């Protein structure tokens, strides 16, 4: 035989459609009396129901008096040896089979084409013996297999899991009895599961278990335009599917490494202030079409912890992104029609928002703790209640009616942005705070900004120029250097941001940043270095923002050390009891010539959340119980 099509065997078999070619030699006689067959054959590029099987090389011999053929051979798929087999195939109606399959480090990649929709890239080696009986069209398999470095990919999550374990094989099921699986980072979960089938068709699978910081999401924008990123979770998970449907159920809390992004479409002016805009493109150039979520059913109950970083992306091209960490409870679901639903609330503990001004000036606002983002269903219709702060050091000389030389000194100033109402069209309000000056100076500054027009004017100046401007009511009192300071201030900040980005990429163990502010007729040049890191197994937290002022000004030294320093040591594992030491600059009373430049201090800080006083005292007592591992002292 040479290149004989296997479709010629269809009239003689009661099994599935076959394709491929048959080659070999042998002897055949007595087909209508006492048949005799002895041959050595090969089947190349065999496909069953148009699914690739591989190449068969086998010996065939007629079983006298049984109307059956004894077969023994090897199945190959390219260079991969799938298995050895021997047994009997009946030629009676139904084509009964009785085979023994011998697997010796069988490569699971062989069965990848047979996998149900939603699972792919199966891998690993299998050793064991499996018996196959029943009809050729619907065989039954029995046995036990030893899997080594087995793994598979869940397409929708883009996650890969691996394990080594024994699998029980029954006629209608493959069963796993609580195996330890690992993601690509080595995080683990204890999983049990079953894969049901009917004659290796009509697959139905169900897996369940408990995760320990397991990766449950690893997608990019091209995979899913609704949300994407990396997610790690601790808790319970269940995954099942059949006939092209995938159901995912999760009840867990976020773990370190979680970084989720929510692209927000549309371009909307969100404030009557002409220089404040949220901008974003409806589509992103070069992005792939939105992922089809039909057939996917997902039900996730997630306890949000500060371990997770979330981003609301308004316009990635200019960095218009609000990111932060927080805590709360969320419910996210996707139904069979592909409709995505989000419900819950997240209270922000930290974060930032990069404010963009005509795509030229970029200022990073820090989110104040306590703000909230609430979802009621539509992921793009969240309610905001956030406050962000932009910190700058600026002289008060321009805004004070009394021109005291002491006001030439740069003091901490905070520009406050309040974002409320709808995510897609928030109401934005501004304010200015002076956290370190005395109350009389603060009252004078607030009186100047008593009207919304003057407040917006000063906010604009602080954001763009890093300084106040002289109010129009101060007729004849101009702002020295204001007309020429815009380019210098903007250029220095852009360069400072770029250098800080380069420094932050040097190491994942610490953050570095620099900031240079050019001086003018009122102020000195100022160079600051910011360093933050965690040492000794993340128990020692160091945060500094120190620098030097140079360039002599009236009433000021030629060179002055400025900035703050803070050191914290976590006395307990959960960080609720800390030892603190600090050194901060003094700016409270600008008119006192004998005021010290800095204030230093040290102490112990304790933080606890409670609903009743009884709960509070119970948690305090737990600090000193050695059996409480979560809060024990090291």
Coordinates of C-alpha atoms in Angstrom, one line a residue:
X1 CA 0.0 0.0 0.0
X2 CA 1.2 3.5 -0.8
X3 CA -0.5 6.7 0.1
X4 CA -4.0 5.1 0.4
X5 CA -6.5 7.5 1.8
X6 CA -7.9 6.4 5.2
X7 CA -11.4 7.6 4.1
X8 CA -11.6 4.3 2.1
X9 CA -12.0 2.5 5.5
X10 CA -15.2 4.4 6.4
X11 CA -17.5 1.6 5.0
X12 CA -15.8 -1.0 7.3
X13 CA -15.8 1.0 10.6
X14 CA -18.5 2.3 12.8
X15 CA -16.3 5.0 14.3
X16 CA -15.6 8.6 13.7
X17 CA -14.5 10.0 10.3
X18 CA -10.8 9.4 9.6
X19 CA -8.3 11.2 7.3
X20 CA -4.7 10.6 6.5
X21 CA -2.7 8.2 4.3
X22 CA -1.9 4.4 4.8
X23 CA 1.4 2.9 3.8
X24 CA 2.9 -0.5 4.3
X25 CA 3.0 -4.1 3.2
X26 CA 1.5 -7.4 4.2
X27 CA -0.6 -10.5 3.3
X28 CA -4.3 -10.7 3.1
X29 CA -6.5 -13.7 1.9
X30 CA -9.7 -15.6 2.6
X31 CA -11.8 -12.5 3.3
X32 CA -15.1 -14.3 2.7
X33 CA -14.1 -17.7 4.3
X34 CA -11.3 -17.8 6.9
X35 CA -9.6 -14.4 6.7
X36 CA -5.9 -14.1 7.3
X37 CA -4.1 -10.8 7.8
X38 CA -0.4 -10.2 8.6
X39 CA 1.0 -6.8 7.9
X40 CA 3.3 -4.0 9.0
X41 CA 1.6 -0.6 8.3
X42 CA 2.0 3.1 8.9
X43 CA -0.6 5.8 9.0
X44 CA 0.6 9.3 8.3
X45 CA -1.0 12.6 9.4
X46 CA -4.0 10.8 10.9
X47 CA -6.9 13.1 11.9
X48 CA -10.1 12.0 13.8
X49 CA -13.1 14.3 13.3
X50 CA -10.6 16.7 11.7
X51 CA -8.5 16.8 14.9
X52 CA -4.8 15.9 14.4
X53 CA -3.7 12.7 16.0
X54 CA -0.3 12.0 14.6
X55 CA 1.5 9.2 12.8
X56 CA 0.8 5.5 13.6
X57 CA 3.3 2.7 13.0
X58 CA 1.9 -0.8 13.9
X59 CA 1.8 -4.5 13.2
X60 CA -1.6 -6.0 12.5
X61 CA -2.6 -9.7 12.7
X62 CA -5.9 -11.5 12.2
X63 CA -7.4 -13.0 15.4
X64 CA -8.7 -16.3 14.0
X65 CA -12.3 -17.1 14.8
X66 CA -12.9 -13.7 16.5
X67 CA -13.5 -11.4 13.5
X68 CA -11.0 -9.0 15.1
X69 CA -7.5 -7.7 14.4
X70 CA -4.7 -7.7 17.0
X71 CA -2.7 -4.5 16.8
X72 CA 0.6 -3.4 18.4
X73 CA 2.5 -0.3 17.6
X74 CA 3.5 3.3 18.5
X75 CA 1.8 6.7 18.1
X76 CA 4.1 9.6 17.2
X77 CA 3.3 13.3 16.8
X78 CA 6.2 14.8 14.9
X79 CA 9.3 14.1 17.0
X80 CA 7.2 13.4 20.1
X81 CA 6.5 9.8 21.0
X82 CA 2.9 9.8 22.3
X83 CA 2.5 6.2 23.5
X84 CA 2.9 2.5 22.8
X85 CA -0.3 0.4 22.5
X86 CA -1.4 -3.2 22.0
X87 CA -4.8 -4.8 21.9
X88 CA -7.6 -5.9 19.7
X89 CA -10.0 -4.1 17.4
X90 CA -13.3 -6.0 16.5
X91 CA -14.6 -5.8 13.0
X92 CA -18.2 -6.5 14.1
X93 CA -20.7 -3.7 14.2
X94 CA -19.7 -1.2 16.8
X95 CA -16.0 -1.9 16.5
X96 CA -15.4 -3.0 20.1
X97 CA -11.8 -2.2 21.3
X98 CA -9.7 -3.7 24.1
X99 CA -6.4 -1.9 24.3
X100 CA -3.6 -1.2 26.8
X101 CA -2.0 2.2 26.4
X102 CA 1.6 2.4 27.8
X103 CA 2.7 6.0 28.4
X104 CA 6.4 6.6 29.2
X105 CA 7.0 10.3 29.7
X106 CA 4.2 11.0 27.3
X107 CA 4.2 14.7 26.3
X108 CA 0.8 16.2 27.1
X109 CA 1.1 18.7 24.2
X110 CA -0.3 15.9 22.2
X111 CA -3.8 16.4 23.5
X112 CA -3.8 20.2 23.1
X113 CA -6.2 20.1 20.1
X114 CA -8.7 18.1 22.1
X115 CA -9.0 20.7 24.9
X116 CA -12.3 22.5 25.5
X117 CA -12.5 26.2 24.6
X118 CA -11.0 28.5 27.2
X119 CA -8.0 26.2 28.1
X120 CA -4.9 25.9 26.0
X121 CA -1.1 25.4 26.0
X122 CA -1.3 22.2 28.0
X123 CA 2.2 20.8 28.8
X124 CA 4.0 18.2 31.0
X125 CA 5.0 14.6 30.9
X126 CA 2.8 11.6 31.8
X127 CA 3.8 8.1 32.8
X128 CA 1.4 5.3 33.4
X129 CA -0.8 2.5 32.0
X130 CA -4.4 3.1 30.8
X131 CA -6.9 0.5 29.6
X132 CA -9.3 1.5 26.8
X133 CA -12.4 -0.6 26.2
X134 CA -15.9 -0.1 24.7
X135 CA -16.7 1.1 21.2
X136 CA -14.2 2.8 18.9
X137 CA -16.6 5.8 18.6
X138 CA -17.0 6.1 22.4
X139 CA -14.2 4.5 24.2
X140 CA -13.9 4.0 28.0
X141 CA -10.6 4.6 29.7
X142 CA -9.4 3.4 33.1
X143 CA -6.1 3.7 35.0
X144 CA -3.8 6.1 36.9
X145 CA -1.3 8.5 35.5
X146 CA 1.6 10.2 37.1
X147 CA 2.0 13.8 35.8
X148 CA 5.3 15.7 36.1
X149 CA 5.5 19.4 35.4
X150 CA 2.0 19.4 34.0
X151 CA 0.5 22.8 33.2
X152 CA -2.2 24.6 31.3
X153 CA -3.2 28.2 30.3
X154 CA -6.6 29.8 31.1
X155 CA -7.1 32.0 28.0
X156 CA -9.4 34.6 29.5
X157 CA -7.1 35.2 32.5
X158 CA -3.9 34.7 30.5
X159 CA -2.5 32.7 33.5
X160 CA -0.5 29.5 33.4
X161 CA -0.5 27.0 36.2
X162 CA 1.8 24.0 36.7
X163 CA 1.7 21.0 39.0
X164 CA 3.1 17.5 39.5
X165 CA 0.6 14.9 40.8
X166 CA -1.3 11.6 40.1
X167 CA -4.5 11.7 38.1
X168 CA -7.2 9.1 38.4
X169 CA -8.6 8.1 35.1
X170 CA -12.2 6.7 34.9
X171 CA -14.4 5.9 32.0
X172 CA -16.1 9.3 32.1
X173 CA -13.8 11.4 34.2
X174 CA -10.2 12.6 35.0
X175 CA -9.9 13.5 38.7
X176 CA -7.4 15.5 40.7
X177 CA -7.5 15.1 44.5
X178 CA -6.3 18.4 46.0
X179 CA -3.0 19.0 44.2
X180 CA -0.7 21.9 44.9
X181 CA -0.5 24.1 41.8
X182 CA 1.9 27.0 41.1
X183 CA 1.7 30.0 39.0
X184 CA 4.7 31.4 37.0
X185 CA 6.0 33.3 40.0
X186 CA 5.9 30.2 42.3
X187 CA 2.8 31.2 44.3
X188 CA 0.6 28.2 45.2
X189 CA -3.0 27.0 45.6
X190 CA -4.6 23.8 46.7
X191 CA -6.9 22.6 44.0
X192 CA -9.2 19.7 43.4
X193 CA -11.0 19.1 40.2
X194 CA -12.7 16.8 37.7
X195 CA -12.9 16.8 33.9
X196 CA -15.9 14.9 32.7
X197 CA -16.4 13.6 29.2
X198 CA -18.4 11.2 27.1
X199 CA -16.1 9.1 24.9
X200 CA -13.5 11.9 25.0
X201 CA -16.1 14.3 23.7
X202 CA -18.6 16.8 25.3
X203 CA -16.0 18.0 27.8
X204 CA -17.2 19.4 31.1
X205 CA -14.7 20.6 33.8
X206 CA -14.8 21.9 37.3
X207 CA -11.9 23.0 39.5
X208 CA -12.1 24.4 43.0
X209 CA -9.6 25.3 45.8
X210 CA -7.9 27.8 48.1
X211 CA -5.3 30.3 46.8
X212 CA -2.3 31.8 48.6
X213 CA -1.3 35.0 46.7
X214 CA -1.9 33.1 43.4
X215 CA -1.8 35.0 40.2
X216 CA -5.4 35.2 38.9
X217 CA -5.0 37.8 36.1
X218 CA -2.2 38.6 33.7
X219 CA -3.7 40.6 30.8
X220 CA -2.9 43.7 28.7
X221 CA -5.1 46.2 27.0
X222 CA -5.2 44.1 23.8
X223 CA -6.6 41.2 25.8
X224 CA -9.4 43.1 27.5
X225 CA -10.2 46.8 27.1
X226 CA -12.6 46.9 30.1
X227 CA -9.9 46.2 32.6
X228 CA -6.4 44.6 32.5
X229 CA -3.2 44.1 34.5
X230 CA -1.9 41.7 37.0
X231 CA -3.8 40.4 40.0
X232 CA -2.9 38.1 42.9
X233 CA -5.4 36.8 45.4
X234 CA -5.7 34.9 48.6
X235 CA -9.0 33.1 49.1
X236 CA -11.3 30.6 47.4
X237 CA -11.8 30.0 43.7
X238 CA -14.0 27.9 41.5
X239 CA -13.7 27.5 37.7
X240 CA -15.9 25.4 35.5
X241 CA -16.9 25.2 31.8
X242 CA -18.6 23.3 29.1
X243 CA -19.5 23.6 25.4
X244 CA -17.7 26.9 25.0
X245 CA -18.8 28.4 28.3
X246 CA -16.5 29.5 31.1
X247 CA -17.7 30.2 34.6
X248 CA -15.3 31.8 37.2
X249 CA -16.2 32.4 40.8
X250 CA -13.8 34.1 43.2
X251 CA -14.2 35.0 46.9
X252 CA -10.8 36.4 47.9
X253 CA -8.7 39.4 49.0
X254 CA -6.0 41.1 47.0
X255 CA -2.4 40.3 47.5
X256 CA 0.9 42.1 46.9
X257 CA 1.7 42.6 43.2
X258 CA -1.8 43.4 42.2
X259 CA -1.9 46.2 39.6
X260 CA -5.2 46.7 37.8
X261 CA -5.9 49.3 35.1
X262 CA -9.4 50.7 34.1
X263 CA -9.2 52.6 30.8
X264 CA -11.8 55.4 30.8
X265 CA -13.1 56.6 27.4
X266 CA -14.4 59.9 26.2
X267 CA -13.1 63.5 26.2
X268 CA -15.0 65.8 28.5
X269 CA -14.5 69.3 29.9
X270 CA -15.2 68.8 33.6
X271 CA -14.9 72.4 35.0
X272 CA -15.8 75.9 34.1
X273 CA -12.2 76.8 34.7
X274 CA -10.7 77.0 31.2
X275 CA -7.4 75.3 32.0
X276 CA -8.8 72.2 33.7
X277 CA -9.7 69.3 31.4
X278 CA -9.9 65.5 31.6
X279 CA -9.0 64.2 28.1
X280 CA -9.0 60.7 26.7
X281 CA -9.5 59.1 23.3
X282 CA -12.4 56.9 22.6
X283 CA -10.1 54.5 20.9
X284 CA -6.4 54.1 21.3
X285 CA -4.3 54.0 18.1
X286 CA -3.0 50.5 17.3
X287 CA -5.1 48.7 19.9
X288 CA -6.9 45.5 19.1
X289 CA -10.7 45.1 19.0
X290 CA -12.4 44.7 22.4
X291 CA -12.4 41.2 23.7
X292 CA -15.6 39.2 23.1
X293 CA -16.8 38.3 26.5
X294 CA -19.8 36.3 25.3
X295 CA -19.8 32.8 26.9
X296 CA -17.9 34.1 29.9
X297 CA -19.6 34.2 33.3
X298 CA -17.7 35.7 36.1
X299 CA -18.6 36.4 39.7
X300 CA -15.9 37.9 41.9
X301 CA -16.2 39.1 45.5
X302 CA -13.0 40.8 46.3
X303 CA -11.8 42.4 49.5
X304 CA -9.6 45.3 48.4
X305 CA -6.4 45.8 50.5
X306 CA -3.7 48.4 50.2
X307 CA -1.5 45.7 48.5
X308 CA -3.4 46.4 45.3
X309 CA -2.7 49.3 43.0
X310 CA -5.5 50.6 40.8
X311 CA -5.4 53.0 37.9
X312 CA -8.1 55.0 36.2
X313 CA -6.6 55.9 32.8
X314 CA -8.1 59.0 31.2
X315 CA -5.4 59.6 28.6
X316 CA -2.3 57.4 28.5
X317 CA -0.6 59.5 25.8
X318 CA -0.1 62.4 28.2
X319 CA -0.1 60.4 31.4
X320 CA -3.5 61.6 32.5
X321 CA -3.9 58.8 35.1
X322 CA -5.3 58.6 38.6
X323 CA -3.7 55.8 40.5
X324 CA -3.9 54.7 44.1
X325 CA -4.2 52.1 46.8
X326 CA -7.0 51.6 49.3
X327 CA -9.4 49.2 51.0
X328 CA -13.0 48.2 50.6
X329 CA -15.2 45.5 49.1
X330 CA -16.0 45.0 45.5
X331 CA -18.3 42.7 43.5
X332 CA -17.5 42.3 39.8
X333 CA -19.4 40.2 37.4
X334 CA -19.7 39.3 33.7
X335 CA -22.8 37.6 32.4
X336 CA -23.2 35.3 29.4
X337 CA -23.9 38.2 27.1
X338 CA -20.6 39.9 28.0
X339 CA -22.1 42.6 30.2
X340 CA -19.6 43.8 32.8
X341 CA -21.0 45.0 36.2
X342 CA -19.1 46.6 39.2
X343 CA -20.5 47.3 42.6
X344 CA -18.8 48.4 45.8
X345 CA -16.7 51.1 47.4
X346 CA -12.9 51.7 47.7
X347 CA -11.5 54.0 50.3
X348 CA -8.2 55.5 49.2
X349 CA -5.3 55.2 51.5
X350 CA -2.7 56.7 49.1
X351 CA -2.3 57.6 45.5
X352 CA -1.6 60.3 43.0
X353 CA -3.1 62.1 40.0
X354 CA -1.0 63.6 37.2
X355 CA -2.7 66.9 36.4
X356 CA -2.1 67.9 32.7
X357 CA -2.4 71.5 31.5
X358 CA -2.8 71.8 27.8
X359 CA -0.4 68.8 27.5
X360 CA 2.5 71.1 28.4
X361 CA 2.6 71.4 32.2
X362 CA 2.3 68.2 34.2
X363 CA 1.9 68.4 38.0
X364 CA 1.5 65.4 40.2
X365 CA -1.1 65.7 42.9
X366 CA -1.0 63.3 45.9
X367 CA -4.4 61.8 46.9
X368 CA -5.3 62.4 50.5
X369 CA -6.3 59.3 52.6
X370 CA -10.0 58.9 53.2
X371 CA -11.3 59.6 49.7
X372 CA -13.8 57.2 48.1
X373 CA -14.7 55.8 44.7
X374 CA -18.1 54.0 44.6
X375 CA -19.5 51.9 41.8
X376 CA -23.2 51.1 41.3
X377 CA -23.1 48.9 38.3
X378 CA -21.7 50.7 35.2
X379 CA -17.9 50.6 35.6
X380 CA -17.7 54.0 33.8
X381 CA -20.3 55.6 36.0
X382 CA -18.5 55.6 39.4
X383 CA -19.0 58.3 42.0
X384 CA -15.9 60.2 43.1
X385 CA -15.3 61.8 46.5
X386 CA -11.6 62.5 46.4
X387 CA -9.2 65.2 47.5
X388 CA -5.7 65.5 46.0
X389 CA -2.9 67.8 47.0
X390 CA 0.0 69.4 45.1
X391 CA 2.8 70.5 47.4
X392 CA 5.1 73.3 46.6
X393 CA 7.4 75.7 48.6
X394 CA 6.6 79.3 47.7
X395 CA 7.3 82.7 49.3
X396 CA 4.3 84.7 50.7
X397 CA 5.9 88.1 49.7
X398 CA 3.7 88.6 46.6
X399 CA 0.3 87.9 48.3
X400 CA 1.0 89.8 51.6
X401 CA 0.0 93.5 51.7
X402 CA 2.7 94.1 54.3
X403 CA 6.1 93.6 52.5
X404 CA 8.1 92.1 55.3
X405 CA 11.5 90.6 54.3
X406 CA 10.6 87.5 56.3
X407 CA 8.0 86.6 53.7
X408 CA 10.7 86.1 51.1
X409 CA 11.4 82.7 52.6
X410 CA 9.8 79.8 50.8
X411 CA 7.2 78.0 53.0
X412 CA 5.2 74.8 52.3
X413 CA 2.0 75.5 50.3
X414 CA -0.6 72.9 49.4
X415 CA -2.9 73.3 46.4
X416 CA -6.0 71.1 47.1
X417 CA -8.1 69.7 44.3
X418 CA -11.5 68.2 45.2
X419 CA -13.1 65.8 42.7
X420 CA -16.7 64.8 43.3
X421 CA -19.7 63.3 41.5
X422 CA -19.4 61.3 38.3
X423 CA -16.2 59.7 37.1
X424 CA -16.7 60.7 33.5
X425 CA -17.7 64.3 34.4
X426 CA -16.5 65.2 37.9
X427 CA -17.0 68.5 39.6
X428 CA -13.6 70.0 40.4
X429 CA -13.0 72.6 43.1
X430 CA -9.7 74.1 44.4
X431 CA -8.3 75.4 47.6
X432 CA -5.0 76.5 49.1
X433 CA -3.6 75.4 52.5
X434 CA -0.6 76.7 54.5
X435 CA 0.1 73.9 56.9
X436 CA 3.1 75.4 58.8
X437 CA 2.5 79.1 59.2
X438 CA 0.8 80.7 62.2
X439 CA -2.9 81.5 62.2
X440 CA -2.5 85.2 61.7
X441 CA -0.6 84.8 58.4
X442 CA -3.0 82.1 57.3
X443 CA -5.9 84.4 57.9
X444 CA -4.3 87.2 55.8
X445 CA -3.7 84.8 52.9
X446 CA -7.2 83.4 53.0
X447 CA -8.7 86.9 53.0
X448 CA -6.9 87.7 49.7
X449 CA -8.4 84.5 48.1
X450 CA -11.9 85.1 49.4
X451 CA -13.4 85.2 45.9
X452 CA -13.5 82.3 43.5
X453 CA -11.9 84.3 40.8
X454 CA -8.9 85.2 42.9
X455 CA -8.6 81.7 44.3
X456 CA -8.4 80.2 40.8
X457 CA -5.9 82.9 39.8
X458 CA -3.6 82.0 42.7
X459 CA -4.1 78.2 42.1
X460 CA -3.1 78.7 38.5
X461 CA 0.0 80.6 39.5
X462 CA 1.0 78.0 42.1
X463 CA 0.6 75.1 39.7
X464 CA 2.4 76.8 36.8
X465 CA 4.9 79.1 38.4
X466 CA 5.3 77.5 41.9
X467 CA 4.5 80.9 43.5
X468 CA 1.8 83.3 44.3
X469 CA 1.1 86.4 42.1
X470 CA 0.3 89.9 43.3
X471 CA -3.5 90.5 43.5
X472 CA -4.9 93.2 41.2
X473 CA -6.1 95.1 44.3
X474 CA -2.4 95.7 45.2
X475 CA -2.1 98.4 42.6
X476 CA 1.4 99.4 41.7
X477 CA 3.0 96.4 43.4
X478 CA 4.2 94.1 40.7
X479 CA 5.6 90.6 41.1
X480 CA 9.4 90.7 40.5
X481 CA 10.5 88.2 37.9
X482 CA 7.0 86.9 37.3
X483 CA 7.0 87.8 33.6
X484 CA 10.2 85.9 33.0
X485 CA 9.8 83.0 35.4
X486 CA 7.3 80.9 33.5
X487 CA 9.7 79.3 31.0
X488 CA 12.4 78.8 33.7
X489 CA 10.1 77.2 36.2
X490 CA 8.4 74.9 33.6
X491 CA 11.7 73.9 32.1
X492 CA 13.3 73.1 35.4
X493 CA 10.3 71.0 36.5
X494 CA 10.3 69.0 33.3
X495 CA 14.0 68.3 33.6
X496 CA 13.5 67.4 37.3
X497 CA 10.7 65.0 36.5
X498 CA 12.8 63.3 33.7
X499 CA 15.8 62.9 36.0
X500 CA 13.6 61.5 38.7
X501 CA 12.1 58.9 36.3
X502 CA 15.6 57.8 35.3
X503 CA 16.7 57.5 38.9
X504 CA 13.6 55.5 39.9
X505 CA 14.5 52.8 37.4
X506 CA 17.9 52.2 38.9
X507 CA 16.5 49.9 41.6
X508 CA 13.3 48.4 42.8
X509 CA 14.6 48.7 46.4
X510 CA 14.4 52.4 46.7
X511 CA 12.9 55.5 45.1
X512 CA 14.9 58.5 44.2
X513 CA 13.8 61.9 43.0
X514 CA 15.3 65.4 42.4
X515 CA 13.7 68.8 42.2
X516 CA 15.3 72.0 41.1
X517 CA 13.6 75.4 41.5
X518 CA 15.4 78.4 40.0
X519 CA 15.5 81.6 42.1
X520 CA 14.6 85.1 41.2
X521 CA 14.6 88.6 42.8
X522 CA 12.7 87.2 45.8
X523 CA 13.9 83.7 46.3
X524 CA 17.1 81.6 46.2
X525 CA 17.9 78.7 43.9
X526 CA 16.7 75.5 45.6
X527 CA 17.8 71.9 44.9
X528 CA 16.1 69.0 46.7
X529 CA 16.8 65.2 46.8
X530 CA 14.0 62.8 47.8
X531 CA 14.8 59.3 49.0
X532 CA 12.5 56.6 50.3
X533 CA 13.3 52.9 50.9
X534 CA 12.4 50.0 53.2
X535 CA 15.2 48.0 54.9
X536 CA 15.6 45.0 57.2
X537 CA 12.8 42.9 55.6
X538 CA 10.7 46.1 55.0
X539 CA 10.6 46.8 58.8
X540 CA 12.6 50.1 58.6
X541 CA 11.1 52.9 56.5
X542 CA 13.3 55.8 55.6
X543 CA 11.8 58.9 53.9
X544 CA 13.8 62.1 53.2
X545 CA 13.3 65.3 51.3
X546 CA 16.4 67.4 51.9
X547 CA 18.2 70.0 49.9
X548 CA 20.1 73.3 49.9
X549 CA 19.3 76.9 49.0
X550 CA 22.0 78.9 47.3
X551 CA 22.3 82.4 46.0
X552 CA 22.4 85.3 48.5
X553 CA 19.2 87.3 49.0
X554 CA 18.4 90.1 51.3
X555 CA 18.2 89.0 54.9
X556 CA 19.1 85.3 54.0
X557 CA 22.2 83.3 54.3
X558 CA 24.1 82.4 51.1
X559 CA 23.6 78.6 51.7
X560 CA 20.8 77.1 53.8
X561 CA 19.9 73.5 54.4
X562 CA 16.2 72.8 53.8
X563 CA 13.9 69.8 53.9
X564 CA 12.6 67.1 56.2
X565 CA 13.6 63.6 57.4
X566 CA 11.5 60.8 58.8
X567 CA 12.4 57.3 60.0
X568 CA 9.9 54.6 61.1
X569 CA 10.6 51.1 62.5
X570 CA 7.7 48.6 62.6
X571 CA 7.7 47.1 66.0
X572 CA 4.9 44.6 65.1
X573 CA 4.5 42.6 62.0
X574 CA 1.3 44.4 60.9
X575 CA 2.9 47.8 61.4
X576 CA 0.3 49.1 63.8
X577 CA 2.9 49.9 66.4
X578 CA 5.9 52.0 65.1
X579 CA 8.9 53.8 66.5
X580 CA 9.3 57.2 64.8
X581 CA 12.0 59.8 64.6
X582 CA 11.8 63.0 62.5
X583 CA 13.4 66.3 61.7
X584 CA 11.2 69.0 60.0
X585 CA 11.7 72.6 59.0
X586 CA 10.2 75.4 61.1
X587 CA 8.0 77.9 59.2
X588 CA 5.3 78.6 61.7
X589 CA 6.2 82.1 62.8
X590 CA 8.0 83.9 60.0
X591 CA 8.4 87.1 62.0
X592 CA 10.4 85.5 64.8
X593 CA 14.1 86.0 64.2
X594 CA 15.1 83.7 67.1
X595 CA 13.1 80.7 65.8
X596 CA 15.1 77.5 65.3
X597 CA 15.5 76.3 61.7
X598 CA 14.3 72.7 62.5
X599 CA 12.4 70.7 65.0
X600 CA 13.4 67.1 65.9
X601 CA 11.4 64.5 67.8
X602 CA 11.0 60.8 68.5
X603 CA 8.2 58.6 69.9
X604 CA 6.0 55.6 69.5
X605 CA 2.9 55.6 67.3
X606 CA 0.0 53.2 67.6
X607 CA -2.9 52.9 65.1
X608 CA -5.9 50.6 65.3
X609 CA -9.4 50.6 63.7
X610 CA -12.4 49.7 65.8
X611 CA -16.2 50.0 66.0
X612 CA -16.6 49.9 69.8
X613 CA -14.4 50.6 72.8
X614 CA -14.7 47.0 73.8
X615 CA -13.2 46.0 70.4
X616 CA -10.5 48.5 70.8
X617 CA -9.3 47.3 74.2
X618 CA -9.5 43.7 73.0
X619 CA -7.1 44.5 70.1
X620 CA -4.8 46.4 72.5
X621 CA -4.6 43.3 74.8
X622 CA -3.9 41.1 71.7
X623 CA -0.7 43.0 71.2
X624 CA 0.8 41.4 74.2
X625 CA -0.4 37.9 73.6
X626 CA 2.4 35.7 72.3
X627 CA -0.1 33.3 70.6
X628 CA -1.3 36.1 68.3
X629 CA 1.1 35.6 65.4
X630 CA -0.2 38.4 63.4
X631 CA 0.8 41.1 66.0
X632 CA 3.6 39.4 67.8
X633 CA 6.8 41.4 68.5
X634 CA 9.9 40.1 66.8

